[in-house]
CSV table of C-alpha atoms in Angstrom, one decimal:
chain,number,residue,atom,x,y,z
W,1,MET,CA,-11.2,58.5,32.4
W,2,SER,CA,-13.9,56.9,34.6
W,3,ILE,CA,-16.0,59.7,36.2
W,4,MET,CA,-18.5,59.8,39.0
W,5,SER,CA,-20.6,62.9,39.3
W,6,SER,CA,-23.2,63.9,41.9
W,7,SER,CA,-26.6,64.3,40.2
W,8,ASP,CA,-28.3,66.5,42.9
W,9,PRO,CA,-26.4,69.7,43.4
W,10,ASN,CA,-29.3,71.3,45.2
W,11,ALA,CA,-29.4,68.8,48.1
W,12,GLY,CA,-29.1,70.5,51.4
W,13,ASP,CA,-28.5,67.3,53.3
W,14,GLN,CA,-25.4,65.1,52.7
W,15,ASN,CA,-27.6,62.0,52.6
W,16,ALA,CA,-29.7,63.5,49.8
W,17,TYR,CA,-26.8,63.4,47.4
W,18,THR,CA,-27.3,60.6,44.8
W,19,HIS,CA,-24.7,59.3,42.5
W,20,GLU,CA,-24.5,58.3,38.9
W,21,ARG,CA,-21.8,57.4,36.5
W,22,SER,CA,-21.7,60.4,34.2
W,23,GLY,CA,-19.4,62.9,32.7
W,24,ALA,CA,-22.0,65.7,32.8
W,25,SER,CA,-21.1,68.8,34.7
W,26,ARG,CA,-23.4,70.5,37.2
W,27,ASP,CA,-25.2,73.8,37.2
W,28,GLU,CA,-24.0,76.6,39.6
W,29,THR,CA,-26.5,76.4,42.4
W,30,ALA,CA,-26.6,77.5,46.1
W,31,TYR,CA,-24.9,75.1,48.4
W,32,GLY,CA,-24.1,72.5,45.8
W,33,PRO,CA,-20.4,71.6,45.0
W,34,ASN,CA,-20.6,74.2,42.1
W,35,SER,CA,-21.5,77.0,44.5
W,36,LYS,CA,-18.7,79.3,45.7
W,37,ASP,CA,-20.6,79.6,49.1
W,38,LEU,CA,-19.7,77.3,52.0
W,39,PRO,CA,-22.7,75.1,52.7
W,40,ASP,CA,-24.3,76.2,56.0
W,41,TYR,CA,-24.6,72.6,57.0
W,42,LEU,CA,-20.8,72.1,57.0
W,43,PRO,CA,-19.6,73.9,60.2
W,44,PRO,CA,-16.2,73.0,61.7
W,45,ARG,CA,-17.0,69.6,63.1
W,46,ARG,CA,-13.7,67.7,63.9
W,47,SER,CA,-10.8,68.5,66.2
W,48,GLY,CA,-8.5,69.3,63.2
W,49,ASP,CA,-10.8,71.7,61.4
W,50,GLY,CA,-9.4,75.2,61.2
W,51,TRP,CA,-6.7,77.3,59.7
W,52,THR,CA,-3.0,77.5,60.6
W,53,LEU,CA,0.0,79.2,59.2
W,54,GLY,CA,2.9,77.4,57.6
W,55,SER,CA,6.5,78.5,57.5
W,56,ASP,CA,5.7,79.7,54.0
W,57,GLY,CA,3.5,82.4,55.5
W,58,GLN,CA,0.4,81.0,53.9
W,59,LYS,CA,-2.8,79.8,55.6
W,60,HIS,CA,-3.3,76.0,55.4
W,61,TRP,CA,-6.4,73.9,56.4
W,62,GLY,CA,-5.8,71.6,59.3
W,63,LEU,CA,-4.9,72.6,62.9
W,64,ASN,CA,-2.9,69.3,63.2
W,65,GLY,CA,-1.8,69.2,59.6
W,66,ALA,CA,-3.5,67.4,56.8
W,67,ALA,CA,-3.2,64.2,54.7
W,68,GLY,CA,-4.5,62.7,51.5
W,69,LEU,CA,-4.6,59.4,49.6
W,70,MET,CA,-3.0,59.0,46.2
W,71,LEU,CA,-4.7,55.7,45.3
W,72,LEU,CA,-3.6,53.8,42.3
W,73,ASP,CA,-5.8,51.2,40.6
W,74,PRO,CA,-3.3,49.5,38.2
W,75,ALA,CA,-6.0,49.0,35.6
W,76,GLN,CA,-7.5,52.6,35.7
W,77,GLY,CA,-5.0,55.1,37.1
W,78,ILE,CA,-5.1,57.4,40.1
W,79,LEU,CA,-8.3,58.4,41.9
W,80,MET,CA,-8.8,62.1,41.6
W,81,GLN,CA,-11.3,64.5,43.2
W,82,HIS,CA,-12.7,67.5,41.4
W,83,ARG,CA,-13.0,69.9,44.3
W,84,ALA,CA,-16.2,71.8,45.2
W,85,LEU,CA,-16.0,75.5,44.3
W,86,TRP,CA,-16.4,76.6,47.9
W,87,SER,CA,-13.4,74.6,49.0
W,88,VAL,CA,-9.8,75.8,49.0
W,89,GLU,CA,-8.7,76.2,45.4
W,90,GLY,CA,-12.2,75.0,44.4
W,91,GLY,CA,-12.6,73.8,40.9
W,92,THR,CA,-9.2,72.2,40.8
W,93,TRP,CA,-8.4,68.5,41.0
W,94,GLY,CA,-6.6,66.8,43.8
W,95,PHE,CA,-6.5,63.7,46.0
W,96,PRO,CA,-9.2,62.9,48.5
W,97,GLY,CA,-7.9,64.2,51.8
W,98,GLY,CA,-8.2,66.8,54.6
W,99,ALA,CA,-7.4,67.8,58.1
W,100,ARG,CA,-5.9,65.4,60.6
W,101,ASP,CA,-7.7,65.0,63.9
W,102,LEU,CA,-5.8,65.6,67.1
W,103,GLY,CA,-3.6,62.5,67.7
W,104,GLU,CA,-4.6,61.0,64.3
W,105,SER,CA,-1.8,59.4,62.2
W,106,ALA,CA,-1.4,60.6,58.6
W,107,LEU,CA,-2.3,57.2,57.3
W,108,ASP,CA,-5.5,57.1,59.4
W,109,ALA,CA,-6.4,60.6,58.3
W,110,ALA,CA,-5.8,59.9,54.6
W,111,VAL,CA,-7.9,56.7,54.7
W,112,ARG,CA,-10.7,58.4,56.8
W,113,GLU,CA,-10.9,61.4,54.5
W,114,SER,CA,-10.9,59.3,51.3
W,115,TRP,CA,-13.6,57.1,52.8
W,116,GLU,CA,-15.7,60.1,53.8
W,117,GLU,CA,-15.3,61.9,50.4
W,118,ALA,CA,-15.1,59.0,47.9
W,119,GLY,CA,-16.2,55.8,49.7
W,120,VAL,CA,-12.8,54.2,49.1
W,121,PRO,CA,-10.9,52.4,50.3
W,122,ASP,CA,-12.7,50.4,53.0
W,123,SER,CA,-12.8,52.4,56.2
W,124,ASP,CA,-10.4,50.0,57.9
W,125,ALA,CA,-7.9,50.4,55.0
W,126,SER,CA,-8.3,46.8,53.9
W,127,GLY,CA,-8.1,46.4,50.1
W,128,ILE,CA,-5.1,48.7,49.7
W,129,GLU,CA,-1.3,48.3,50.0
W,130,VAL,CA,0.5,51.4,51.3
W,131,LEU,CA,3.6,51.9,49.1
W,132,GLU,CA,5.2,55.2,50.2
W,133,THR,CA,4.5,58.5,52.0
W,134,HIS,CA,5.5,62.0,51.0
W,135,VAL,CA,5.6,64.8,53.6
W,136,LEU,CA,5.5,68.5,52.8
W,137,ASP,CA,6.8,70.0,56.1
W,138,LEU,CA,6.1,73.7,56.6
W,139,GLY,CA,7.0,73.9,60.3
W,140,ASP,CA,3.7,74.3,62.2
W,141,TRP,CA,1.8,72.6,59.3
W,142,SER,CA,2.5,69.6,57.2
W,143,TYR,CA,0.7,67.6,54.4
W,144,THR,CA,1.3,63.9,54.1
W,145,THR,CA,0.4,62.2,50.8
W,146,VAL,CA,-0.1,58.4,51.4
W,147,ILE,CA,0.7,56.6,48.2
W,148,ALA,CA,-1.2,53.3,48.0
W,149,ARG,CA,-2.2,50.6,45.5
W,150,ALA,CA,-5.7,49.1,45.4
W,151,VAL,CA,-5.4,45.3,45.7
W,152,ARG,CA,-9.0,45.0,44.5
W,153,HIS,CA,-11.3,47.2,42.5
W,154,PHE,CA,-13.1,50.1,44.2
W,155,GLU,CA,-15.9,52.1,42.7
W,156,PRO,CA,-15.7,55.7,44.1
W,157,VAL,CA,-18.9,57.3,45.3
W,158,ILE,CA,-19.4,61.0,46.1
W,159,SER,CA,-20.4,60.6,49.7
W,160,ASP,CA,-20.3,64.3,50.8
W,161,PRO,CA,-20.6,67.7,49.1
W,162,GLU,CA,-16.9,68.3,48.8
W,163,SER,CA,-16.6,66.9,45.3
W,164,ILE,CA,-17.9,68.0,41.9
W,165,GLU,CA,-16.8,64.6,40.5
W,166,LEU,CA,-14.5,61.7,41.1
W,167,ALA,CA,-12.4,60.0,38.4
W,168,TRP,CA,-9.9,57.3,37.8
W,169,VAL,CA,-7.3,59.2,35.7
W,170,PRO,CA,-4.5,57.4,33.8
W,171,ILE,CA,-1.1,58.5,35.1
W,172,ASP,CA,-0.1,60.1,31.8
W,173,GLU,CA,-3.3,62.3,31.8
W,174,LEU,CA,-2.9,63.7,35.2
W,175,THR,CA,-1.2,66.9,34.0
W,176,ASP,CA,-4.1,67.5,31.5
W,177,LEU,CA,-6.2,68.4,34.6
W,178,LYS,CA,-6.3,71.8,36.3
W,179,LEU,CA,-4.5,70.5,39.4
W,180,HIS,CA,-4.6,72.0,43.0
W,181,SER,CA,-1.4,73.9,43.3
W,182,GLY,CA,0.0,71.7,46.0
W,183,VAL,CA,-0.7,68.6,43.9
W,184,ALA,CA,0.9,70.2,40.9
W,185,ALA,CA,4.0,71.1,42.8
W,186,SER,CA,4.5,67.7,44.4
W,187,LEU,CA,3.3,65.5,41.4
W,188,PRO,CA,6.8,65.0,39.9
W,189,GLU,CA,8.2,63.7,43.2
W,190,LEU,CA,5.1,61.6,43.9
W,191,LEU,CA,5.3,60.0,40.5
W,192,GLU,CA,8.9,59.2,41.0
W,193,LEU,CA,8.1,57.5,44.3
W,194,LEU,CA,5.3,55.6,42.6
W,195,ARG,CA,7.4,54.5,39.5
W,196,PRO,CA,9.1,51.4,41.1
W,197,TYR,CA,5.6,49.9,41.8
W,198,LEU,CA,4.2,50.3,38.3
């Protein structure tokens, strides 16, 4: 597993985060990804930011739904994000992703969120081939997983405080991680959609 960890958990400014290739974990500190407190410099800032209820009766993040990118590098595996403790189901692993902006397509949202959180793929989605999409439809809220293959190597970089670490994880090791419940529930179907492209 190839891991990227942020090396400055005390930074109060997104631009102050530095990145190193390391498997080391971080200390629990105020406002770092290992803090359970929402950083005060992360107010709702986009048109899709906010909570809504799905048909399952649960709160879900994203006023217009949400989307994430399941990115396969054939040589390394799937890009996974170890979620900051203050985030929903913090401390679990999932795909880079987040709330869709008003009028934003699921593909555009998945690429934008992955670019914001991991620096991949290119912000214009060049360098990836979209293979499939999977939609969890809960009435007033939906989550779209865009399954894509990297056509060139990307080195992920923690580019905001939403990640404890980023890692390329071999497909057969995904279930060894403590997965976000939504990822865990959908993973068998996602892998079945991915299988013809392996």
